[in-house]
Amino acid sequence: MKITKLLGVAATAALATGALVTGTPAAASSTTSLLNAEMVPALQRDLGLTASQALARIQSETAAGALEQSLASALAGSFGGASYNEATGKLRVGVTDAAKLGQVLASGAEAELVRFSAAQLDSTVDKLNAGERAADGAITGWGVDTKTNRVTLNVLPGQSGVVDSYLEKTGVDKSAVSVVETAGVPTLKYDVRGGDAYYINNSSRCSIGFSVNGGFLTAGHCGPGTVTGSNRVAMGSFSRVSFPSNDYASVRVNSNWTPRGVINNGTRVSGSSEAATGASVCKSGSTTGWTCGTVGAKNQTVRYSEGTVYGMTATNVRSQAGDSGGSFIAGNQAQGMLSGGNSSVTYFFPVRPALSATGTSLVLG
């Protein structure tokens, strides 16, 4: 529908050149050792890359994610959001103060003068969220789009006429909002498997997102209830469920199960550094398998018929019913758990706020 430290000299230089080419044999070998064997072929298939381009892209995207966080802090109120430019391999950064364009360029990123700061766009989303109950049913969601420097509001085809009255009720700056007609209504993905399947109350199925101390994270709309594993062996029960508003849950497993820092094809989980908008991301789902795409707009509000969820991230990753709760991962960094979507977009709920809210930490591989 989207690291807290500056990079080392070598990584920053690589980001500045933006080249999506094979690195040195040592660098390629190092990157390969961090990835599951199936991830690079999936990136090749879904993003149209060669193996060396896939490895180089992961490296430059990791650098871009770190640089985004550094510049967001340094630019403060003039930071207008950022996105990964796959054509150049660089981070594109918006700024509202022309005097700071040079500071962005000096960091190795691309710079663009924009009208709205990231804080202003987030504030617009907050106002829309506050008035969410007044939104017409044809409005399916909204969220920040850093590529356009606007808040995109999604509405069903031919229903754009309902938007103005809602914007007036919420009191937002209409110039900060762009209206986009979307083909379908987002729906939750029940009764299907994402990563490893598990069963709720011996009935519906969902999938494990990421292992945490004492259990795992998954989608909130999958709970509550008792849980059995894919082998129908008693597994545990939901210890925390948050849906709607959020879409995360934690499951505490019994002594028959050992949480491990991998997802179901063996990919190791090494952390939870957030990937930039435009960066590649893959998901594990038992219905559609490994599928890859790119991170879209962040801070998305999605209005399911079952309830509204805030703060999600949109992707163009292919998914179908049965992938609910599945793992979204960029390189070896956990990104979030699959929530739902429609034929053109899949949303995930970010893993970091889920970890914070549940008081859990990732089990690392």
CSV table of N, CA and C in Angstrom, one decimal, residues 118-269:
chain,number,residue,atom,x,y,z
A,118,ALA,N,7.9,14.1,9.0
A,118,ALA,CA,7.4,12.8,9.4
A,118,ALA,C,6.5,13.0,10.6
A,119,ALA,N,6.8,13.9,11.5
A,119,ALA,CA,6.0,14.2,12.7
A,119,ALA,C,4.6,14.7,12.3
A,120,GLN,N,4.5,15.6,11.3
A,120,GLN,CA,3.3,16.1,10.8
A,120,GLN,C,2.4,15.0,10.2
A,121,LEU,N,3.0,14.1,9.4
A,121,LEU,CA,2.3,13.0,8.8
A,121,LEU,C,1.8,12.0,9.9
A,122,ASP,N,2.6,11.7,10.9
A,122,ASP,CA,2.2,10.9,11.9
A,122,ASP,C,1.0,11.5,12.7
A,123,SER,N,1.1,12.8,12.9
A,123,SER,CA,0.0,13.5,13.6
A,123,SER,C,-1.3,13.4,12.8
A,124,THR,N,-1.2,13.5,11.5
A,124,THR,CA,-2.4,13.3,10.7
A,124,THR,C,-3.0,12.0,10.8
A,125,VAL,N,-2.1,10.9,10.9
A,125,VAL,CA,-2.6,9.6,11.1
A,125,VAL,C,-3.3,9.5,12.5
A,126,ASP,N,-2.7,10.1,13.5
A,126,ASP,CA,-3.3,10.1,14.8
A,126,ASP,C,-4.7,10.7,14.8
A,127,LYS,N,-4.9,11.8,14.1
A,127,LYS,CA,-6.2,12.4,14.1
A,127,LYS,C,-7.2,11.5,13.4
A,128,LEU,N,-6.8,10.9,12.3
A,128,LEU,CA,-7.7,10.0,11.6
A,128,LEU,C,-8.0,8.8,12.5
A,129,ASN,N,-7.0,8.3,13.2
A,129,ASN,CA,-7.3,7.2,14.1
A,129,ASN,C,-8.3,7.6,15.2
A,130,ALA,N,-8.1,8.8,15.7
A,130,ALA,CA,-9.0,9.3,16.8
A,130,ALA,C,-10.5,9.3,16.4
A,131,GLY,N,-10.7,9.6,15.1
A,131,GLY,CA,-12.0,9.7,14.6
A,131,GLY,C,-12.5,8.5,13.8
A,132,GLU,N,-11.8,7.4,14.0
A,132,GLU,CA,-12.0,6.2,13.1
A,132,GLU,C,-13.4,5.7,13.1
A,133,ARG,N,-14.1,5.8,14.2
A,133,ARG,CA,-15.5,5.3,14.2
A,133,ARG,C,-16.4,6.1,13.3
A,134,ALA,N,-16.0,7.3,13.0
A,134,ALA,CA,-16.9,8.1,12.1
A,134,ALA,C,-16.6,7.9,10.6
A,135,ALA,N,-15.6,7.0,10.3
A,135,ALA,CA,-15.3,6.8,8.9
A,135,ALA,C,-16.3,5.9,8.3
A,136,ASP,N,-16.7,6.2,7.0
A,136,ASP,CA,-17.6,5.4,6.3
A,136,ASP,C,-17.0,4.0,6.0
A,137,GLY,N,-17.9,3.0,5.9
A,137,GLY,CA,-17.4,1.6,5.7
A,137,GLY,C,-16.6,1.4,4.4
A,138,ALA,N,-16.8,2.4,3.4
A,138,ALA,CA,-16.0,2.3,2.1
A,138,ALA,C,-14.6,2.6,2.3
A,139,ILE,N,-14.2,3.3,3.4
A,139,ILE,CA,-12.8,3.6,3.7
A,139,ILE,C,-12.2,2.4,4.4
A,140,THR,N,-11.2,1.9,3.7
A,140,THR,CA,-10.6,0.6,4.2
A,140,THR,C,-9.3,0.8,5.0
A,141,GLY,N,-8.8,2.0,5.1
A,141,GLY,CA,-7.6,2.2,5.9
A,141,GLY,C,-6.8,3.4,5.5
A,142,TRP,N,-5.8,3.8,6.2
A,142,TRP,CA,-4.9,4.9,5.9
A,142,TRP,C,-3.6,4.8,6.5
A,143,GLY,N,-2.6,5.5,6.1
A,143,GLY,CA,-1.3,5.5,6.7
A,143,GLY,C,-0.3,6.3,5.9
A,144,VAL,N,0.9,6.5,6.6
A,144,VAL,CA,1.9,7.4,6.0
A,144,VAL,C,2.6,6.7,4.8
A,145,ASP,N,2.8,7.4,3.7
A,145,ASP,CA,3.5,7.0,2.6
A,145,ASP,C,4.7,7.9,2.4
A,146,THR,N,5.9,7.5,2.8
A,146,THR,CA,7.0,8.4,2.8
A,146,THR,C,7.5,8.7,1.3
A,147,LYS,N,7.1,7.8,0.4
A,147,LYS,CA,7.5,8.0,-1.0
A,147,LYS,C,6.8,9.2,-1.6
A,148,THR,N,5.6,9.5,-1.2
A,148,THR,CA,4.8,10.6,-1.7
A,148,THR,C,4.7,11.8,-0.7
A,149,ASN,N,5.2,11.5,0.5
A,149,ASN,CA,5.2,12.6,1.5
A,149,ASN,C,3.7,13.0,1.8
A,150,ARG,N,2.9,12.0,1.9
A,150,ARG,CA,1.5,12.2,2.2
A,150,ARG,C,1.0,11.1,3.0
A,151,VAL,N,-0.2,11.2,3.6
A,151,VAL,CA,-1.0,10.2,4.2
A,151,VAL,C,-1.9,9.6,3.2
A,152,THR,N,-1.8,8.4,2.8
A,152,THR,CA,-2.7,7.8,1.8
A,152,THR,C,-3.9,7.2,2.5
A,153,LEU,N,-5.1,7.6,2.0
A,153,LEU,CA,-6.3,7.1,2.5
A,153,LEU,C,-6.9,6.2,1.4
A,154,ASN,N,-7.2,4.9,1.8
A,154,ASN,CA,-7.7,3.9,0.8
A,154,ASN,C,-9.2,3.8,0.9
A,155,VAL,N,-9.8,3.8,-0.3
A,155,VAL,CA,-11.3,3.8,-0.3
A,155,VAL,C,-11.7,2.8,-1.5
A,156,LEU,N,-12.8,2.2,-1.3
A,156,LEU,CA,-13.3,1.3,-2.4
A,156,LEU,C,-13.6,2.0,-3.7
A,157,PRO,N,-13.4,1.3,-4.8
A,157,PRO,CA,-13.7,2.0,-6.1
A,157,PRO,C,-15.0,2.7,-6.2
A,158,GLY,N,-15.0,3.9,-6.7
A,158,GLY,CA,-16.2,4.7,-6.9
A,158,GLY,C,-16.8,5.3,-5.7
A,159,GLN,N,-16.1,5.2,-4.5
A,159,GLN,CA,-16.6,5.6,-3.3
A,159,GLN,C,-15.8,6.8,-2.7
A,160,SER,N,-15.0,7.5,-3.5
A,160,SER,CA,-14.2,8.6,-3.0
A,160,SER,C,-15.0,9.7,-2.4
A,161,GLY,N,-16.3,9.8,-2.8
A,161,GLY,CA,-17.1,10.9,-2.3
A,161,GLY,C,-17.3,10.9,-0.8
A,162,VAL,N,-17.1,9.8,-0.2
A,162,VAL,CA,-17.3,9.7,1.3
A,162,VAL,C,-16.1,10.3,2.1
A,163,VAL,N,-15.0,10.6,1.4
A,163,VAL,CA,-13.8,10.9,2.1
A,163,VAL,C,-13.9,12.3,2.7
A,164,ASP,N,-14.3,13.3,1.9
A,164,ASP,CA,-14.3,14.7,2.3
A,164,ASP,C,-15.0,14.9,3.7
A,165,SER,N,-16.2,14.3,3.8
A,165,SER,CA,-16.9,14.5,5.1
A,165,SER,C,-16.1,13.9,6.3
A,166,TYR,N,-15.4,12.8,6.1
A,166,TYR,CA,-14.6,12.2,7.1
A,166,TYR,C,-13.4,13.1,7.5
A,167,LEU,N,-12.8,13.6,6.5
A,167,LEU,CA,-11.6,14.5,6.7
A,167,LEU,C,-12.0,15.8,7.5
A,168,GLU,N,-13.2,16.3,7.1
A,168,GLU,CA,-13.7,17.4,7.8
A,168,GLU,C,-14.0,17.1,9.3
A,169,LYS,N,-14.6,16.0,9.6
A,169,LYS,CA,-14.9,15.6,10.9
A,169,LYS,C,-13.6,15.4,11.8
A,170,THR,N,-12.6,15.0,11.2
A,170,THR,CA,-11.3,14.7,11.9
A,170,THR,C,-10.5,16.0,12.0
A,171,GLY,N,-10.7,17.0,11.2
A,171,GLY,CA,-10.0,18.2,11.2
A,171,GLY,C,-8.6,18.1,10.7
A,172,VAL,N,-8.3,17.2,9.8
A,172,VAL,CA,-6.9,17.1,9.3
A,172,VAL,C,-6.7,18.0,8.2
A,173,ASP,N,-5.5,18.3,7.9
A,173,ASP,CA,-5.1,19.1,6.7
A,173,ASP,C,-5.3,18.3,5.5
A,174,LYS,N,-6.3,18.6,4.7
A,174,LYS,CA,-6.6,17.8,3.5
A,174,LYS,C,-5.4,17.8,2.5
A,175,SER,N,-4.6,18.8,2.5
A,175,SER,CA,-3.5,18.8,1.5
A,175,SER,C,-2.4,17.7,1.9
A,176,ALA,N,-2.5,17.2,3.1
A,176,ALA,CA,-1.6,16.2,3.6
A,176,ALA,C,-2.1,14.8,3.3
A,177,VAL,N,-3.3,14.7,2.7
A,177,VAL,CA,-3.9,13.4,2.4
A,177,VAL,C,-4.1,13.2,0.9
A,178,SER,N,-3.7,12.0,0.4
A,178,SER,CA,-4.1,11.6,-0.9
A,178,SER,C,-5.0,10.4,-0.9
A,179,VAL,N,-6.0,10.4,-1.7
A,179,VAL,CA,-7.0,9.3,-1.7
A,179,VAL,C,-6.7,8.4,-2.8
A,180,VAL,N,-6.7,7.1,-2.5
A,180,VAL,CA,-6.4,6.0,-3.5
A,180,VAL,C,-7.5,5.0,-3.4
A,181,GLU,N,-8.1,4.7,-4.6
A,181,GLU,CA,-9.1,3.7,-4.7
A,181,GLU,C,-8.4,2.3,-4.7
A,182,THR,N,-8.9,1.4,-3.9
A,182,THR,CA,-8.3,0.1,-3.8
A,182,THR,C,-9.3,-1.0,-4.2
A,183,ALA,N,-8.8,-2.1,-4.8
A,183,ALA,CA,-9.7,-3.1,-5.4
A,183,ALA,C,-10.4,-3.9,-4.4
A,184,GLY,N,-9.9,-4.1,-3.2
A,184,GLY,CA,-10.5,-5.1,-2.3
A,184,GLY,C,-10.5,-4.7,-0.9
A,185,VAL,N,-11.4,-5.3,-0.1
A,185,VAL,CA,-11.4,-5.1,1.3
A,185,VAL,C,-10.4,-6.0,2.1
A,186,PRO,N,-9.6,-5.4,3.0
A,186,PRO,CA,-8.7,-6.3,3.7
A,186,PRO,C,-9.4,-7.3,4.6
A,187,THR,N,-9.0,-8.5,4.6
A,187,THR,CA,-9.6,-9.5,5.5
A,187,THR,C,-8.6,-10.3,6.3
A,188,LEU,N,-9.0,-10.7,7.4
A,188,LEU,CA,-8.1,-11.5,8.3
A,188,LEU,C,-7.9,-12.9,7.6
A,189,LYS,N,-6.8,-13.6,7.9
A,189,LYS,CA,-6.6,-14.9,7.2
A,189,LYS,C,-6.7,-15.9,8.3
A,190,TYR,N,-7.9,-16.5,8.5
A,190,TYR,CA,-8.1,-17.5,9.5
A,190,TYR,C,-7.9,-18.9,8.9
A,191,ASP,N,-7.8,-19.9,9.8
A,191,ASP,CA,-7.9,-21.3,9.4
A,191,ASP,C,-6.8,-21.7,8.4
A,192,VAL,N,-5.6,-21.1,8.5
A,192,VAL,CA,-4.6,-21.5,7.6
A,192,VAL,C,-3.2,-21.4,8.4
A,193,ARG,N,-2.2,-21.9,7.7
A,193,ARG,CA,-0.9,-22.0,8.4
A,193,ARG,C,0.1,-21.0,7.8
A,194,GLY,N,0.9,-20.4,8.6
A,194,GLY,CA,2.0,-19.5,8.1
A,194,GLY,C,3.3,-20.2,8.2
A,195,GLY,N,4.0,-20.0,9.3
A,195,GLY,CA,5.3,-20.8,9.4
A,195,GLY,C,5.0,-22.2,9.8
A,196,ASP,N,5.2,-22.6,11.0
A,196,ASP,CA,4.8,-23.9,11.5
A,196,ASP,C,3.3,-23.7,12.0
A,197,ALA,N,2.5,-24.7,11.7
A,197,ALA,CA,1.1,-24.6,12.0
A,197,ALA,C,0.9,-24.9,13.5
A,198,TYR,N,-0.2,-24.3,14.1
A,198,TYR,CA,-0.6,-24.7,15.4
A,198,TYR,C,-2.2,-24.6,15.3
A,199,TYR,N,-2.8,-25.3,16.3
A,199,TYR,CA,-4.3,-25.3,16.3
A,199,TYR,C,-4.8,-24.7,17.6
A,200,ILE,N,-5.9,-23.9,17.5
A,200,ILE,CA,-6.5,-23.2,18.6
A,200,ILE,C,-7.7,-24.0,19.0
A,201,ASN,N,-7.8,-24.4,20.2
A,201,ASN,CA,-9.0,-25.2,20.7
A,201,ASN,C,-9.3,-26.3,19.8
A,202,ASN,N,-8.3,-27.0,19.3
A,202,ASN,CA,-8.5,-28.1,18.4
A,202,ASN,C,-9.4,-27.8,17.2
A,203,SER,N,-9.4,-26.6,16.8
A,203,SER,CA,-10.3,-26.2,15.7
A,203,SER,C,-9.5,-25.4,14.6
A,204,SER,N,-9.5,-24.0,14.8
A,204,SER,CA,-8.9,-23.2,13.8
A,204,SER,C,-7.4,-23.3,13.8
A,205,ARG,N,-6.8,-22.9,12.7
A,205,ARG,CA,-5.3,-23.0,12.6
A,205,ARG,C,-4.7,-21.7,12.3
A,206,CYS,N,-3.5,-21.4,12.9
A,206,CYS,CA,-2.7,-20.2,12.6
A,206,CYS,C,-1.3,-20.7,12.5
A,207,SER,N,-0.3,-19.7,12.5
A,207,SER,CA,1.1,-20.1,12.4
A,207,SER,C,1.9,-19.3,13.4
A,208,ILE,N,3.0,-19.9,13.7
A,208,ILE,CA,4.0,-19.3,14.6
A,208,ILE,C,4.7,-18.2,13.9
A,209,GLY,N,4.9,-17.1,14.6
A,209,GLY,CA,5.6,-15.9,14.1
A,209,GLY,C,7.1,-16.1,14.4
A,210,PHE,N,7.4,-15.7,15.6
A,210,PHE,CA,8.8,-15.8,16.1
A,210,PHE,C,8.9,-16.4,17.5
A,211,SER,N,9.9,-17.2,17.7
A,211,SER,CA,10.1,-17.8,19.1
A,211,SER,C,10.6,-16.7,20.0
A,212,VAL,N,10.0,-16.7,21.2
A,212,VAL,CA,10.5,-15.7,22.3
A,212,VAL,C,10.7,-16.6,23.5
A,213,ASN,N,11.3,-16.0,24.5
A,213,ASN,CA,11.5,-16.7,25.8
A,213,ASN,C,10.2,-17.3,26.3
A,214,GLY,N,10.1,-18.6,26.4
A,214,GLY,CA,8.9,-19.2,27.0
A,214,GLY,C,7.8,-19.5,26.0
A,215,GLY,N,8.0,-19.1,24.7
A,215,GLY,CA,6.9,-19.4,23.8
A,215,GLY,C,7.2,-18.8,22.4
A,216,PHE,N,6.1,-18.2,21.9
A,216,PHE,CA,6.2,-17.5,20.6
A,216,PHE,C,5.2,-16.4,20.4
A,217,LEU,N,5.5,-15.6,19.4
A,217,LEU,CA,4.6,-14.5,19.0
A,217,LEU,C,3.8,-14.9,17.8
A,218,THR,N,2.6,-14.4,17.7
A,218,THR,CA,1.8,-14.7,16.5
A,218,THR,C,0.8,-13.6,16.3
A,219,ALA,N,-0.2,-13.8,15.5
A,219,ALA,CA,-1.2,-12.8,15.3
A,219,ALA,C,-2.3,-12.8,16.4
A,220,GLY,N,-2.7,-11.6,16.8
A,220,GLY,CA,-3.7,-11.5,17.9
A,220,GLY,C,-5.0,-12.1,17.5
A,221,HIS,N,-5.4,-11.9,16.3
A,221,HIS,CA,-6.7,-12.4,15.9
A,221,HIS,C,-6.9,-13.9,15.9
A,222,CYS,N,-5.7,-14.6,16.1
A,222,CYS,CA,-5.8,-16.1,16.2
A,222,CYS,C,-6.3,-16.6,17.5
A,223,GLY,N,-6.1,-15.8,18.6
A,223,GLY,CA,-6.5,-16.2,19.9
A,223,GLY,C,-7.8,-15.7,20.4
A,224,PRO,N,-8.2,-16.0,21.6
A,224,PRO,CA,-7.5,-16.8,22.6
A,224,PRO,C,-7.8,-18.3,22.6
A,225,GLY,N,-7.3,-19.0,23.5
A,225,GLY,CA,-7.6,-20.5,23.6
A,225,GLY,C,-6.4,-21.3,24.0
A,226,THR,N,-6.6,-22.6,24.0
A,226,THR,CA,-5.5,-23.6,24.2
A,226,THR,C,-4.9,-23.9,22.8
A,227,VAL,N,-3.6,-24.3,22.9
A,227,VAL,CA,-2.9,-24.5,21.6
A,227,VAL,C,-2.3,-25.9,21.5
A,228,THR,N,-2.4,-26.5,20.4
A,228,THR,CA,-1.7,-27.8,20.1
A,228,THR,C,-0.9,-27.5,18.9
A,229,GLY,N,0.2,-28.3,18.8
A,229,GLY,CA,1.2,-28.1,17.7
A,229,GLY,C,0.7,-28.7,16.4
A,230,SER,N,1.5,-28.6,15.4
A,230,SER,CA,1.2,-29.2,14.1
A,230,SER,C,1.0,-30.7,14.1
A,231,ASN,N,1.7,-31.3,15.1
A,231,ASN,CA,1.6,-32.8,15.3
A,231,ASN,C,0.4,-33.1,16.3
A,232,ARG,N,-0.4,-32.2,16.6
A,232,ARG,CA,-1.5,-32.3,17.5
A,232,ARG,C,-1.1,-32.7,19.0
A,233,VAL,N,0.1,-32.4,19.3
A,233,VAL,CA,0.6,-32.6,20.7
A,233,VAL,C,0.3,-31.3,21.5
A,234,ALA,N,-0.2,-31.4,22.7
A,234,ALA,CA,-0.5,-30.2,23.5
A,234,ALA,C,0.7,-29.3,23.6
A,235,MET,N,0.5,-28.0,23.3
A,235,MET,CA,1.6,-27.1,23.2
A,235,MET,C,1.6,-26.0,24.3
A,236,GLY,N,0.4,-25.5,24.7
A,236,GLY,CA,0.3,-24.4,25.7
A,236,GLY,C,-0.9,-23.6,25.5
A,237,SER,N,-0.9,-22.3,25.8
A,237,SER,CA,-2.1,-21.5,25.7
A,237,SER,C,-1.6,-20.1,25.5
A,238,PHE,N,-2.6,-19.2,25.0
A,238,PHE,CA,-2.3,-17.8,24.8
A,238,PHE,C,-2.1,-17.2,26.2
A,239,SER,N,-1.1,-16.4,26.3
A,239,SER,CA,-0.9,-15.7,27.6
A,239,SER,C,-1.2,-14.2,27.4
A,240,ARG,N,-1.2,-13.7,26.2
A,240,ARG,CA,-1.6,-12.3,26.0
A,240,ARG,C,-2.1,-12.2,24.6
A,241,VAL,N,-3.3,-11.5,24.4
A,241,VAL,CA,-3.9,-11.3,23.1
A,241,VAL,C,-4.3,-9.9,23.0
A,242,SER,N,-3.9,-9.2,21.9
A,242,SER,CA,-4.3,-7.9,21.6
A,242,SER,C,-4.9,-7.7,20.2
A,243,PHE,N,-6.2,-7.7,20.1
A,243,PHE,CA,-6.9,-7.5,18.8
A,243,PHE,C,-8.3,-7.1,19.1
A,244,PRO,N,-8.9,-6.1,18.4
A,244,PRO,CA,-8.3,-5.2,17.4
A,244,PRO,C,-7.4,-4.1,18.1
A,245,SER,N,-7.3,-3.0,17.4
A,245,SER,CA,-6.3,-2.0,17.7
A,245,SER,C,-4.9,-2.4,17.4
A,246,ASN,N,-4.5,-3.5,18.0
A,246,ASN,CA,-3.2,-4.2,17.6
A,246,ASN,C,-3.6,-5.6,17.0
A,247,ASP,N,-2.5,-6.3,16.5
A,247,ASP,CA,-2.7,-7.6,16.1
A,247,ASP,C,-1.5,-8.5,16.4
A,248,TYR,N,-1.3,-8.7,17.7
A,248,TYR,CA,-0.3,-9.5,18.2
A,248,TYR,C,-0.8,-10.4,19.4
A,249,ALA,N,-0.1,-11.5,19.6
A,249,ALA,CA,-0.4,-12.4,20.7
A,249,ALA,C,0.9,-13.1,21.1
A,250,SER,N,0.9,-13.5,22.4
A,250,SER,CA,2.0,-14.4,22.8
A,250,SER,C,1.4,-15.7,23.3
A,251,VAL,N,2.1,-16.8,23.0
A,251,VAL,CA,1.7,-18.1,23.5
A,251,VAL,C,2.8,-18.6,24.3
A,252,ARG,N,2.4,-19.1,25.5
A,252,ARG,CA,3.4,-19.8,26.4
A,252,ARG,C,3.3,-21.3,26.2
A,253,VAL,N,4.5,-21.9,25.9
A,253,VAL,CA,4.5,-23.3,25.6
A,253,VAL,C,4.9,-24.1,26.8
A,254,ASN,N,4.5,-25.4,26.8
A,254,ASN,CA,4.9,-26.3,27.9
A,254,ASN,C,6.2,-26.9,27.7
A,255,SER,N,6.6,-27.7,28.6
A,255,SER,CA,8.0,-28.3,28.6
A,255,SER,C,8.3,-29.2,27.5
A,256,ASN,N,7.2,-29.6,26.7
A,256,ASN,CA,7.4,-30.5,25.6
A,256,ASN,C,7.9,-29.7,24.4
A,257,TRP,N,8.0,-28.4,24.5
A,257,TRP,CA,8.4,-27.6,23.3
A,257,TRP,C,9.5,-26.7,23.7
A,258,THR,N,10.4,-26.6,22.8
A,258,THR,CA,11.6,-25.7,23.0
A,258,THR,C,11.7,-24.6,21.9
A,259,PRO,N,11.5,-23.4,22.3
A,259,PRO,CA,11.6,-22.3,21.3
A,259,PRO,C,13.0,-22.1,20.8
A,260,ARG,N,13.1,-22.0,19.5
A,260,ARG,CA,14.4,-21.9,18.8
A,260,ARG,C,14.4,-20.6,17.9
A,261,GLY,N,15.6,-20.1,17.8
A,261,GLY,CA,15.7,-18.8,17.0
A,261,GLY,C,15.8,-19.0,15.5
A,262,VAL,N,14.8,-19.8,15.0
A,262,VAL,CA,14.7,-20.0,13.5
A,262,VAL,C,13.3,-20.0,13.1
A,263,ILE,N,13.1,-19.8,11.8
A,263,ILE,CA,11.7,-20.0,11.2
A,263,ILE,C,11.7,-21.3,10.4
A,264,ASN,N,10.6,-21.7,9.9
A,264,ASN,CA,10.4,-23.1,9.6
A,264,ASN,C,11.2,-23.6,8.4
A,265,ASN,N,11.9,-22.8,7.7
A,265,ASN,CA,12.9,-23.3,6.7
A,265,ASN,C,14.3,-23.3,7.1
A,266,GLY,N,14.5,-22.9,8.4
A,266,GLY,CA,15.9,-22.9,9.0
A,266,GLY,C,16.5,-21.6,9.0
A,267,THR,N,15.9,-20.5,8.5
A,267,THR,CA,16.5,-19.2,8.5
A,267,THR,C,16.7,-18.8,10.0
A,268,ARG,N,17.9,-18.3,10.3
A,268,ARG,CA,18.2,-17.9,11.6
A,268,ARG,C,17.6,-16.5,11.9
A,269,VAL,N,17.2,-16.3,13.1
A,269,VAL,CA,16.7,-14.9,13.5
A,269,VAL,C,17.8,-14.3,14.4
